[in-house]
Coordinates of C-alpha atoms in Angstrom, one line a residue:
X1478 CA 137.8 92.3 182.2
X1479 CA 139.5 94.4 179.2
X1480 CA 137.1 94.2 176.0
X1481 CA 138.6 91.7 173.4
X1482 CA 138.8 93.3 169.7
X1483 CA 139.4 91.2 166.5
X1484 CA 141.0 88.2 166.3
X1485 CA 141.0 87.3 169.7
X1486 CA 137.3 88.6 169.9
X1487 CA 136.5 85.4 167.8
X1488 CA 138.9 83.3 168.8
X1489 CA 137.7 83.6 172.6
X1490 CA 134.3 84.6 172.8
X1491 CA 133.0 83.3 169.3
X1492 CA 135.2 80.1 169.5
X1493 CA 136.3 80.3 166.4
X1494 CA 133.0 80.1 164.9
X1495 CA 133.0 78.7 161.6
X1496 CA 129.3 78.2 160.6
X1497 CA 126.9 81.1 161.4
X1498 CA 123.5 81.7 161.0
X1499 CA 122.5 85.2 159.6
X1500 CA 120.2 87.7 161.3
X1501 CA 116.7 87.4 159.3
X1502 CA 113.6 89.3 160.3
X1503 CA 111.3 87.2 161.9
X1504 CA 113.0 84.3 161.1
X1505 CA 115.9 83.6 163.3
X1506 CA 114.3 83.7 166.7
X1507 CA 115.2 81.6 169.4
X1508 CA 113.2 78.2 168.6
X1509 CA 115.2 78.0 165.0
X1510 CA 118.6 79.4 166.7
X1511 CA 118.6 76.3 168.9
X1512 CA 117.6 74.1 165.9
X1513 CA 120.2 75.3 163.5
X1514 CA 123.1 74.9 166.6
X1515 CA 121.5 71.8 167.4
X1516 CA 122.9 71.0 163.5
X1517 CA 126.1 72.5 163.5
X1518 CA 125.4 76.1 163.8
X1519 CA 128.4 77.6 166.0
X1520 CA 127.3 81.3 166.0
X1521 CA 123.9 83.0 165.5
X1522 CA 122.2 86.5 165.1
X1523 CA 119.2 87.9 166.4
X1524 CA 116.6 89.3 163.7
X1525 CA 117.2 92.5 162.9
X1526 CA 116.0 95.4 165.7
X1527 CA 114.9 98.4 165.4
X1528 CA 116.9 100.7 167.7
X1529 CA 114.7 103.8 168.1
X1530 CA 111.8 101.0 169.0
X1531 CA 113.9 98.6 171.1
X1532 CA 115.0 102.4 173.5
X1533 CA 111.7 103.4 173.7
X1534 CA 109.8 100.4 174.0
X1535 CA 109.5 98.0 177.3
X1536 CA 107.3 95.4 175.5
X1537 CA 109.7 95.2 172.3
X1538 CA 112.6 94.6 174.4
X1539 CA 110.8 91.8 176.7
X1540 CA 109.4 90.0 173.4
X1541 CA 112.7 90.0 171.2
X1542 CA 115.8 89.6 173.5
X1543 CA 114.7 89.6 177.6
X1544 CA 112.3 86.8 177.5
X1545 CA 114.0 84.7 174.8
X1546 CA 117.7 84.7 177.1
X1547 CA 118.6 81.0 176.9
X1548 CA 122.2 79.6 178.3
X1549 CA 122.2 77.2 175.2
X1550 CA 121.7 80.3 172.8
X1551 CA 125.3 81.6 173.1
X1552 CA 127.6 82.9 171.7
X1553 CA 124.8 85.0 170.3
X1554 CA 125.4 88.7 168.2
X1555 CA 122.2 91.5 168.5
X1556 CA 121.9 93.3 164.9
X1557 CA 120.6 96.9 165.3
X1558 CA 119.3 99.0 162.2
X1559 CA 120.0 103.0 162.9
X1560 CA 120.6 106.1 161.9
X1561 CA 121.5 108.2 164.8
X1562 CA 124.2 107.4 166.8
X1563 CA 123.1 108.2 170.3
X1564 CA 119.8 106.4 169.5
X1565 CA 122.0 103.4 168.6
X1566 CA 124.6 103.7 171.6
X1567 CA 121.5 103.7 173.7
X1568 CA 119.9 100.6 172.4
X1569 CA 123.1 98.7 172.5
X1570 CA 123.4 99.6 176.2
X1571 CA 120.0 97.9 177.4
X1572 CA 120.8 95.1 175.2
X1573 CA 124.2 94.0 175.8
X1574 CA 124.6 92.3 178.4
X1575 CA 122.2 89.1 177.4
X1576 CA 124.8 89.2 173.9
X1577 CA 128.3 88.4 173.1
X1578 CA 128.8 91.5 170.3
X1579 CA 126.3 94.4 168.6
X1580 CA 125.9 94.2 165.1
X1581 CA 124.9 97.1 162.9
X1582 CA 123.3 96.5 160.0
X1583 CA 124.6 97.9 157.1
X1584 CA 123.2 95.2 154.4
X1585 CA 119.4 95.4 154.1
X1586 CA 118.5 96.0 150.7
X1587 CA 114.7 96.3 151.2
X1588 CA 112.4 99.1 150.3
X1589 CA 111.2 99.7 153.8
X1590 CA 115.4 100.1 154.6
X1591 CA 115.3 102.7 152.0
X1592 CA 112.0 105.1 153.8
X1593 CA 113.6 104.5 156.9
X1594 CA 117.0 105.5 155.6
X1595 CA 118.8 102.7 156.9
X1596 CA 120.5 99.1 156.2
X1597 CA 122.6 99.3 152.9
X1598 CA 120.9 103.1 152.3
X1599 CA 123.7 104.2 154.9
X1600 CA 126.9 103.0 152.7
X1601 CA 127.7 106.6 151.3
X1602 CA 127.2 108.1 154.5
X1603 CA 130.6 107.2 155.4
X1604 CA 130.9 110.3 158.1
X1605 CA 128.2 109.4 159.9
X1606 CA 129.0 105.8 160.0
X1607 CA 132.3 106.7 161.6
X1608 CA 130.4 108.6 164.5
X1609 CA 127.9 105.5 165.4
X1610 CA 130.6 103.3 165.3
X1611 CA 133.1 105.3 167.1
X1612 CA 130.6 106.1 169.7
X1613 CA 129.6 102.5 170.1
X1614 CA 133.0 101.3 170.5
X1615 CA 133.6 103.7 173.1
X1616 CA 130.3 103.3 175.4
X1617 CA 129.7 99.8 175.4
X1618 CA 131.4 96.6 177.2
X1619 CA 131.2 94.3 174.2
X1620 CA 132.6 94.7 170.4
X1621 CA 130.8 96.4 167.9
X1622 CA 130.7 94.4 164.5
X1623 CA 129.3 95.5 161.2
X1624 CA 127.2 93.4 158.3
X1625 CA 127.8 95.3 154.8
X1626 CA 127.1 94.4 151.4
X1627 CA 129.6 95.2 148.6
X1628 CA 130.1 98.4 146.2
X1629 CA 130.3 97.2 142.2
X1630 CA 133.5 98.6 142.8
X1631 CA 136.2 96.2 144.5
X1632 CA 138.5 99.2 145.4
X1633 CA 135.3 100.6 147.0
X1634 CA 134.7 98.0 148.6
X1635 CA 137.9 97.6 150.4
X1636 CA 137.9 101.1 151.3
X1637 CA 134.7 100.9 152.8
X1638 CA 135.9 97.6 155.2
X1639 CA 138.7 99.4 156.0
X1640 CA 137.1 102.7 157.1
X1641 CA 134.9 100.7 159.1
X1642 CA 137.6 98.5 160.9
X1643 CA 139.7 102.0 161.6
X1644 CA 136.1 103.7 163.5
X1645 CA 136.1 100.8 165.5
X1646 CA 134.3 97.7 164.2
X1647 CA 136.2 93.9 165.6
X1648 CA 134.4 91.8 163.0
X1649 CA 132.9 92.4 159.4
X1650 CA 130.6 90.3 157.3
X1651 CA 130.8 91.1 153.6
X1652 CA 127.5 89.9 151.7
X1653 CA 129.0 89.5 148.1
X1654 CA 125.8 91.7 146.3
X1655 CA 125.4 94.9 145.8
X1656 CA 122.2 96.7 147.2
X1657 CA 120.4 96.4 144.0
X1658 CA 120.8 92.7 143.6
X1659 CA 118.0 91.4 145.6
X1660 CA 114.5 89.3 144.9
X1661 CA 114.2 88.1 141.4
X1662 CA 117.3 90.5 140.7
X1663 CA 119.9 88.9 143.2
X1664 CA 121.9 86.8 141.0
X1665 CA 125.5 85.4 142.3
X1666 CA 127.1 86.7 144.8
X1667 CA 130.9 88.3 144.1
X1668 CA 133.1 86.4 146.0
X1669 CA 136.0 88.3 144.5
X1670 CA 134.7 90.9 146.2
X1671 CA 135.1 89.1 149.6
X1672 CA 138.9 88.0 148.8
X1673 CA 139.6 91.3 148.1
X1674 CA 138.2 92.3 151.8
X1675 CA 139.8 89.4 153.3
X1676 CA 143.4 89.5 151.6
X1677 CA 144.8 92.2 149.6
X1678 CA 144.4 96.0 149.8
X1679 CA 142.9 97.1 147.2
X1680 CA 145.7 99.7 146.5
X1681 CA 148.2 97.0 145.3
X1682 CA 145.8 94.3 143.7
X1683 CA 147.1 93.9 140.4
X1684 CA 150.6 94.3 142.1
X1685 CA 149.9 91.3 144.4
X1686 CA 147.9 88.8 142.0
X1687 CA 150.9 89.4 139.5
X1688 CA 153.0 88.1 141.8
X1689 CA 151.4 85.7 143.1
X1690 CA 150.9 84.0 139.7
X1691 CA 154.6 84.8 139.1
X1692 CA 155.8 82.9 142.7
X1693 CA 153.2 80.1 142.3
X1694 CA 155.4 79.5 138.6
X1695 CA 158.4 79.3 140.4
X1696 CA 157.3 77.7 143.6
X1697 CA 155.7 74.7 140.9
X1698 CA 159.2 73.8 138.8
X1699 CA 157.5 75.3 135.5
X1700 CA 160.6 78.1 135.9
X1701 CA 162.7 74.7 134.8
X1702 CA 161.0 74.8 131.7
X1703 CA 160.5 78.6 130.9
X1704 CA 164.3 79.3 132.1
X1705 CA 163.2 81.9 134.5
X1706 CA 165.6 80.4 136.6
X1707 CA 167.5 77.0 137.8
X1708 CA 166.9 75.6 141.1
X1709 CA 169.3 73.4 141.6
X1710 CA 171.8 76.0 141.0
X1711 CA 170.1 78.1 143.6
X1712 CA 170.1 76.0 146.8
X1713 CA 166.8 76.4 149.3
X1714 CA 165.2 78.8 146.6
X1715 CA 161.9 76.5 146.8
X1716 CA 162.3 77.8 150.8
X1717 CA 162.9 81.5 150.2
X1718 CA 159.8 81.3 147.5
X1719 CA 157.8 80.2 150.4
X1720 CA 158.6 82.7 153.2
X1721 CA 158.1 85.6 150.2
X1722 CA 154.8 84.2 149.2
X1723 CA 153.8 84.1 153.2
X1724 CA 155.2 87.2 153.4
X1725 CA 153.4 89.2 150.4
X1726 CA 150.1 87.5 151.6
X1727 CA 150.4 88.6 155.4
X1728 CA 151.5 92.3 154.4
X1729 CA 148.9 92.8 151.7
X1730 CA 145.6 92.1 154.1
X1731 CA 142.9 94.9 153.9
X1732 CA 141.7 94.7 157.1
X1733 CA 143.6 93.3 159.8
X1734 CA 140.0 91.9 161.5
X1735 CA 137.9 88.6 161.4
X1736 CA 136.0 88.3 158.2
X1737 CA 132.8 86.2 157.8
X1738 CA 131.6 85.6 154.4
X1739 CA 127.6 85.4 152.8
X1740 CA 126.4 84.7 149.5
X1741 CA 125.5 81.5 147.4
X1742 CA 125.5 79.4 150.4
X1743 CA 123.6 75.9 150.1
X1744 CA 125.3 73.3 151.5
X1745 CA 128.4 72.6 153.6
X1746 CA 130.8 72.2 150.1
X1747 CA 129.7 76.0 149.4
X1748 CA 131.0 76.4 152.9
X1749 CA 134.1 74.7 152.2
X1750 CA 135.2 75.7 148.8
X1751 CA 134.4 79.6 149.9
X1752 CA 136.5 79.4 153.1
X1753 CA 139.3 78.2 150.5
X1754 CA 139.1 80.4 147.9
X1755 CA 138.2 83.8 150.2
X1756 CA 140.0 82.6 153.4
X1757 CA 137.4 84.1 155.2
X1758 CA 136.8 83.0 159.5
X1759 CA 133.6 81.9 159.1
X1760 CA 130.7 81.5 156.5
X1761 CA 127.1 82.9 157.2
X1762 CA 124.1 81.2 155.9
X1763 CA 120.5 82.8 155.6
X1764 CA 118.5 81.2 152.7
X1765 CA 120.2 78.1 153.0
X1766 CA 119.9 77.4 156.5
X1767 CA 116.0 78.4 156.5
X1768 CA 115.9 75.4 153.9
X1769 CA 117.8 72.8 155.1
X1770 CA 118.8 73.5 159.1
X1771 CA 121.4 70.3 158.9
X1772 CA 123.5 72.5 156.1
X1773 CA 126.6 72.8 158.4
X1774 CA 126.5 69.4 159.2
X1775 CA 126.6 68.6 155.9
X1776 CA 123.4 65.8 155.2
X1777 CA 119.9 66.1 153.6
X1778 CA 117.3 64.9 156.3
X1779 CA 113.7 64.0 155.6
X1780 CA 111.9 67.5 156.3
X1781 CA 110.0 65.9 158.4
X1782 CA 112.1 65.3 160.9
X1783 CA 113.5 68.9 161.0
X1784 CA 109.6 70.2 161.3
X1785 CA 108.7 67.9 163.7
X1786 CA 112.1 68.7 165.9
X1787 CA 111.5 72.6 165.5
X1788 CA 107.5 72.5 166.9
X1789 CA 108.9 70.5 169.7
X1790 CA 111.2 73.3 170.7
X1791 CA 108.7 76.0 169.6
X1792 CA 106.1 74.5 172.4
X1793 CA 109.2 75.5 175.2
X1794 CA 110.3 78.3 173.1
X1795 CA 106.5 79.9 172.0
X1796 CA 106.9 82.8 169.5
X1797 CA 104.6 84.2 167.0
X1798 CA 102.4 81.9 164.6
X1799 CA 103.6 84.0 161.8
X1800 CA 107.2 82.9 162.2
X1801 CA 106.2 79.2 162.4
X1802 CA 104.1 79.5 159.6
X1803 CA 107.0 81.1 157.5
X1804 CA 109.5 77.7 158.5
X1805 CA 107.2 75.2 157.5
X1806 CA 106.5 76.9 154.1
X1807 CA 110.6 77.3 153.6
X1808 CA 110.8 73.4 154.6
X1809 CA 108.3 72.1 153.1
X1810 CA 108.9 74.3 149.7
X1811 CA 109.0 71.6 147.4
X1812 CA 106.6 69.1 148.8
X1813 CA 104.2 72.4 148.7
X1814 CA 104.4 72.6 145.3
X1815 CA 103.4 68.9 144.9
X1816 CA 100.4 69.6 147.6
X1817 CA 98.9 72.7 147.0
X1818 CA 95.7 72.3 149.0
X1819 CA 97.6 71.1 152.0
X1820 CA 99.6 74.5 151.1
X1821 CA 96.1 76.5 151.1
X1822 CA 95.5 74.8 154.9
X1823 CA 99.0 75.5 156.0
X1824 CA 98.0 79.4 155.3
X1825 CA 94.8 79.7 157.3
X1826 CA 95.6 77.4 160.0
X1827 CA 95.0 79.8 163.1
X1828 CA 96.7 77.7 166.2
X1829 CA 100.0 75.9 166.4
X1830 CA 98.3 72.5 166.8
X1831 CA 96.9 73.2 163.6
X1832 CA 100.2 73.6 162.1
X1833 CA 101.5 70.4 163.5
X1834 CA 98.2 68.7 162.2
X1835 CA 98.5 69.8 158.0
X1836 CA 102.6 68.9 159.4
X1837 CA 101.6 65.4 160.2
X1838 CA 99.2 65.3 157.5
X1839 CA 102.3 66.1 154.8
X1840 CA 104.5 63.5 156.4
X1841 CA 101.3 60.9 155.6
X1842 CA 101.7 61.8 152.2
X1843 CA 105.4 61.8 151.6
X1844 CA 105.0 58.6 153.3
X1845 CA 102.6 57.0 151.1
X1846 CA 104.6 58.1 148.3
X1847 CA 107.7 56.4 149.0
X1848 CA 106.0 53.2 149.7
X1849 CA 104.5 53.5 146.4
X1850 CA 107.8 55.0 144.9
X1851 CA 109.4 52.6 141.3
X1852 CA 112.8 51.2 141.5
X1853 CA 114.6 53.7 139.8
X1854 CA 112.5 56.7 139.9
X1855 CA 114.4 59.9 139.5
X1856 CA 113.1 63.4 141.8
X1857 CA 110.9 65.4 139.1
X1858 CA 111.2 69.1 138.2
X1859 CA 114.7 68.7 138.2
X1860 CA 115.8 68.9 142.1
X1861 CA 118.7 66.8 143.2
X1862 CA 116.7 65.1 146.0
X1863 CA 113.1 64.2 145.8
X1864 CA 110.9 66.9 147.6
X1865 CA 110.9 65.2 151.1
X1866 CA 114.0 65.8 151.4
X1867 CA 115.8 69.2 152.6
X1868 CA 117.5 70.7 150.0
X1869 CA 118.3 74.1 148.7
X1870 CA 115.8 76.7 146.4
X1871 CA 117.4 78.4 143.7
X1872 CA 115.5 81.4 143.4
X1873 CA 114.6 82.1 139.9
X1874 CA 115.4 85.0 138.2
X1875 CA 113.3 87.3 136.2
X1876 CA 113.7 85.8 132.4
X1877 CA 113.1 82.1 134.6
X1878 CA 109.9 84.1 136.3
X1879 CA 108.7 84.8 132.5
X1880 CA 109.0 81.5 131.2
X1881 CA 107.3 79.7 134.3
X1882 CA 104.3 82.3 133.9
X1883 CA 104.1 81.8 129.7
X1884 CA 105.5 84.5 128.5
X1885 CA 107.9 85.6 126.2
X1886 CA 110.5 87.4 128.7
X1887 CA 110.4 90.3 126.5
X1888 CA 109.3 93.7 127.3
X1889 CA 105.5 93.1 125.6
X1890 CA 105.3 89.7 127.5
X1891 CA 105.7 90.9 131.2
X1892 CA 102.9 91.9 132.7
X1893 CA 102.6 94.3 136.0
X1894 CA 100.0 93.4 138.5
X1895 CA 98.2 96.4 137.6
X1896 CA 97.7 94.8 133.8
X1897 CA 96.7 91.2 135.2
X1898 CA 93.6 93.3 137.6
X1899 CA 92.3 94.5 134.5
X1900 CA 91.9 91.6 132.7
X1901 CA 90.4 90.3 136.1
X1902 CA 87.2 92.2 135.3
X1903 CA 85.1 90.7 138.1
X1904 CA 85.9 87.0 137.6
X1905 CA 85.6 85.4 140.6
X1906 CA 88.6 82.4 139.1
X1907 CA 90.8 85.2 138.5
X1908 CA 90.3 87.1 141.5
X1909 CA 93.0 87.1 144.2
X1910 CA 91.9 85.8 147.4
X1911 CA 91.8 88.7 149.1
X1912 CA 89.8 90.5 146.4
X1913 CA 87.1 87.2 146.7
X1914 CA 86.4 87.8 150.5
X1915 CA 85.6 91.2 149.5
X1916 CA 83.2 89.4 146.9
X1917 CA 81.6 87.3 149.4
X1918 CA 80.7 90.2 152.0
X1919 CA 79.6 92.4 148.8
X1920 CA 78.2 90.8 145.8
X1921 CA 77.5 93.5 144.1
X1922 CA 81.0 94.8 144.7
X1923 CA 82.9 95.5 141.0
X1924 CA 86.4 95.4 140.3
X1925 CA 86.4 96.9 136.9
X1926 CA 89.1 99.7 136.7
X1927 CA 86.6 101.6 133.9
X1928 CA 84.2 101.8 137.3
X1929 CA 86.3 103.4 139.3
X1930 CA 85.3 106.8 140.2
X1931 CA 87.5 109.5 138.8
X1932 CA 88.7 112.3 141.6
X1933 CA 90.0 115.1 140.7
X1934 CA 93.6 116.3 141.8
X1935 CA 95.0 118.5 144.2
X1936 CA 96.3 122.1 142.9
X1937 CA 99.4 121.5 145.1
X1938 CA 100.6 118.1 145.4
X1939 CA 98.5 115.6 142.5
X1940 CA 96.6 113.8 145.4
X1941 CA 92.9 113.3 145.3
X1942 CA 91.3 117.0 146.1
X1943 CA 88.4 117.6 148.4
X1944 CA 85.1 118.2 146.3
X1945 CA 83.9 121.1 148.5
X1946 CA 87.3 122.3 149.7
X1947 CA 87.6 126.2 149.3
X1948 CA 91.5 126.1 148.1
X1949 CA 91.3 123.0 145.5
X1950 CA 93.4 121.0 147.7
X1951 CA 93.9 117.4 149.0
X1952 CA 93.1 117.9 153.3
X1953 CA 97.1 117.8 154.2
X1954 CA 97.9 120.9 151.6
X1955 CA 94.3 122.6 152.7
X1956 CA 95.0 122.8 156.4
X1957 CA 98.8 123.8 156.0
X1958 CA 97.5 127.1 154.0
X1959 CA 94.6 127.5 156.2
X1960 CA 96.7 127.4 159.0
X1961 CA 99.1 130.0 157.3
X1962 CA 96.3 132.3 156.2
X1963 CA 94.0 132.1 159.5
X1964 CA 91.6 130.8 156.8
X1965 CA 88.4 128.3 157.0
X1966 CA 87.7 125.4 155.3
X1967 CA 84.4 123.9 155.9
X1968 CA 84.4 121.3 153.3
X1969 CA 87.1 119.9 155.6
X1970 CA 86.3 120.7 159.0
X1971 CA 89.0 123.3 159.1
X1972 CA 87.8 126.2 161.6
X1973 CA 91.2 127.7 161.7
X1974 CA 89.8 131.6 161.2
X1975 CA 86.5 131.0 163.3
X1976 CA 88.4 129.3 166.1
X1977 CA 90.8 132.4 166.1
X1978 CA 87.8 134.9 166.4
X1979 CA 86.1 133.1 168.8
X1980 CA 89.4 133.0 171.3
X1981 CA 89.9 136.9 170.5
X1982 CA 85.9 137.4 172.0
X1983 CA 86.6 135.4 174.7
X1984 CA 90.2 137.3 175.7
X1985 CA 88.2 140.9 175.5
X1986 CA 85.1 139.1 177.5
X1987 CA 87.8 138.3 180.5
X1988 CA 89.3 141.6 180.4
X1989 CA 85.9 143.3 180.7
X1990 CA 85.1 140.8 183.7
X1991 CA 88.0 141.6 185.5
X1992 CA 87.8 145.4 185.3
X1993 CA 84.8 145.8 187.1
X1994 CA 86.1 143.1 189.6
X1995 CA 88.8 145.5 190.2
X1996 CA 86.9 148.7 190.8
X1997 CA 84.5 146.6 193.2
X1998 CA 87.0 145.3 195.1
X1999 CA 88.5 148.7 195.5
X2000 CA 84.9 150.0 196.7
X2001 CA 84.7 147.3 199.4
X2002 CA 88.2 147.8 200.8
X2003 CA 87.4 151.6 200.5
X2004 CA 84.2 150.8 202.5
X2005 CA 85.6 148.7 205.2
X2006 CA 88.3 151.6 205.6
X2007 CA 85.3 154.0 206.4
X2008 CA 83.5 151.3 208.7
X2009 CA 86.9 150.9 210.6
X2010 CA 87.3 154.7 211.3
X2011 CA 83.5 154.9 212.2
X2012 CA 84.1 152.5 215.1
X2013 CA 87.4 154.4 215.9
X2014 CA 86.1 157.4 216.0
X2015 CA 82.8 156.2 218.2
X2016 CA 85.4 154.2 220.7
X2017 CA 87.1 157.3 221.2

């Protein structure tokens, strides 16, 4: 069978797939997959793989894709992060036959995407983009999408979807922020950006919104009152408007592909209203999904319900405790807040029936505050619903991180971690937890930066030196110059010179055994020559 490509590529094998869930690490494994299409998910991604692990790596391939194939779990995309395109090509192949497509991710925006130069620290790299996706396109049996995020530059941006869609790639999610615009920093999401994707090339956008505006004056009778023109002098004009407004839009599409939108996605209106104004295929949920898993279906359960549902399904569908953990703290955000020691409990719990206990435990509580609840009480810190209830988290941003920790916002009032450890000074209160377990094993252990031992620093590279190193030098800079000068370093344990003498001793030791081996073994055959022609001579 002849691999579908684009819009029959979703229309066929994604079934037209509307709602999708996005590929998050560690958090869309196959117990919340068959949640979220349980609540009117229609497409879902894997976490994000590691290509170079998942080639050379049984274990990693059995724990994230071989063990957790599931009939109900389809259709199902497998998102790859890589930077070599035979690496990539090579992953895809053991992979894609339990998937319906192979996504590359070209949107991760984390720091441990930037040291392993991958994610959206590929985006200039627009060559070598080209070759993976080229390659992929050509090896493997199933279609080869892409997840980007957007340049600050629309035109950019359009030129980057369409340099993808010509190397190769059937389906493209656009993530409407830029690289930088993540944590504290990530801010709205530019769903201009995705309309230009979707719709117009960027070449001709001014062109086409200008007439656009100008057709949509017409098509609307206001050219009756500006005189522009007279329909009812021109017979089947409000027609001939409409076939050159379908006509513009068709013609001025940048890529010629399915487009799935993501970005500022909490609840099914979000999905509606960016459908309308991007006219997008499908809208992608990350954030808002781990929050509320009925968002497509468009209702706010009890979180409850949804916990309880998901630790059913985990108990067929085991995975890591981490990644259960991580749910229950995104569904139970705001009840959390309201319950901190229940929140404490929820972190050390060590076994899943634990979890399900400090779970049953919350719903008691929510519980008991309902039936105590006042006609006419109103949800607190502002949320739409009260905190039993799933509902979205808008993240705060930095100057909203300021004010909730007391300060000013300015420059004087933010305060790095390192500032807040020296203020610490050994008080067990203000203490992080992890610095207090080091407390209890060592009492006497100090945390005062002013006691800190001070080392001096490498001649080479400004890391801590060795005190008895020869050269001055941290141990990486010391052994690459002792191995350069056949040099010793004992303050290091480098025998680099020593070991070097020693192996010439031994090479002249084995020369001067074998010589004399020689010589004898010439005297014995010269000897049994002799002994031979003794008993010749005495036969004859």
């Amino acid at each position: 069978m002849p691999k579908l490509r684009g819009e029959a590529f979703w229309r066929e094998t994604l079934r037209s797939a509307h709602y999708v869930v996005a590929p998050m690490v560690d958090q869309s494994e196959l117990a919340w997959r068959l949640l979220s299409r349980r609540h009117g998910a229609q497409l879902c991604y894997t976490p994000m793989l590691h290509a170079q692990v998942f080639l050379r790596d049984a274990n990693y391939r059995r724990e994230n894709l071989y063990d957790e194939a599931c009939p109900e779990d389809r259709p199902l995309i497998v998102q790859f992060c890589a930077n070599d395109p035979e690496v990539f090509v090579q992953a895809a192949l053991l992979a894609q036959d339990y998937c319906d497509a192979i996504d590359l991710n070209l949107g991760c925006p984390q720091m441990i995407a930037k040291r392993g130069h991958y994610g959206a620290f590929l985006q200039e790299e627009w060559d070598l983009l080209q070759r993976m996706i080229l390659l992929a396109n050509e090896k493997l049996s199933v279609p080869i999408t892409c997840k980007i995020r957007v340049f600050p530059e629309i035109d950019k941006t359009v030129k980057y979807a369409q340099m993808l869609e010509k190397a190769g790639c059937q389906l493209l999610t656009v993530h409407g922020r830029t690289k930088e615009q993540k944590g504290p920093l990530a801010g709205v999401a530019s769903w201009e950006h995705i309309q230009a994707v979707r719709l117009v090339s960027s070449t001709s956008l001014s062109e086409f919104l200008l007439t656009h505006w100008i057709l949509n004056r017409l098509y609307s009778g206001i050219e009756e009152q500006t005189n522009l023109c007279d329909r009812r002098r021109i017979p089947g004009l409000t027609l001939i408007l409409s076939f050159m407004h379908l006509f513009i839009h068709w013609n001025r599409k940048a890529v010629n592909i399915p487009v799935f939108a993501n970005g500022n996605i909490q609840c099914l209106s979000d999905v509606e209203e960016c459908i309308r104004k991007t006219g997008v295929h499908g809208v992608m949920s990350a954030e808002g999904n781990l929050h509320n898993p009925a968002l497509f279906e468009g209702r706010n359960p009890l979180v409850w319900e949804m916990a309880e549902e998901y630790l059913e399904i985990v108990r067929k569908y085991p995975c890591p405790l981490s990644y259960v953990r991580a749910h229950l703290f995104k569904l139970w955000h705001h009840t959390l807040q309201v319950y901190q020691q229940l929140r404490e409990e929820l972190a050390k719990v060590k076994t899943l029936e634990g979890i399900v206990d400090v779970n049953r435990e919350l719903k008691l509580r929510c519980q008991e505050e309902i039936a105590n609840q006042k006609e006419g009480e109103k949800p607190k810190e502002g949320l739409p619903f009260f905190h039993w209830i799933c509902q979205p988290y808008i993240r705060p941003g930095p100057k909203e991180r300021c004010r909730e920790n007391g300060d000013s916002g300015t420059e004087k009032g933010v305060r790095g971690k390192r500032a807040l450890e020296e203020e610490e000074d050994g008080n067990s209160e203000l203490l992080s937890k992890n610095k207090q377990k080091k407390k209890l094993r060592n009492p006497n252990k100090s945390f005062d930066p002013s006691l800190k031992p001070k080392y001096a620093k490498c001649d080479q590279c400004g890391n801590p030196k060795g005190t008895k190193c020869v050269f001055n030098m941290c141990r990486g800079c010391c052994k690459k110059r002792a191995f350069k000068e056949v040099a010793d370093c004992p303050g290091h344990g480098l025998l680099f010179k020593t070991k070097y003498e020693k192996s010439l001793s031994w090479q002249h030791s084995q020369r001067g055994i074998q010589t004399p081996e020689i010589s004898q073994r010439g005297d014995t055959e010269v000897g049994e020559t002799a002994v031979l022609k003794e008993a010749g001579d005495s036969t004859g």
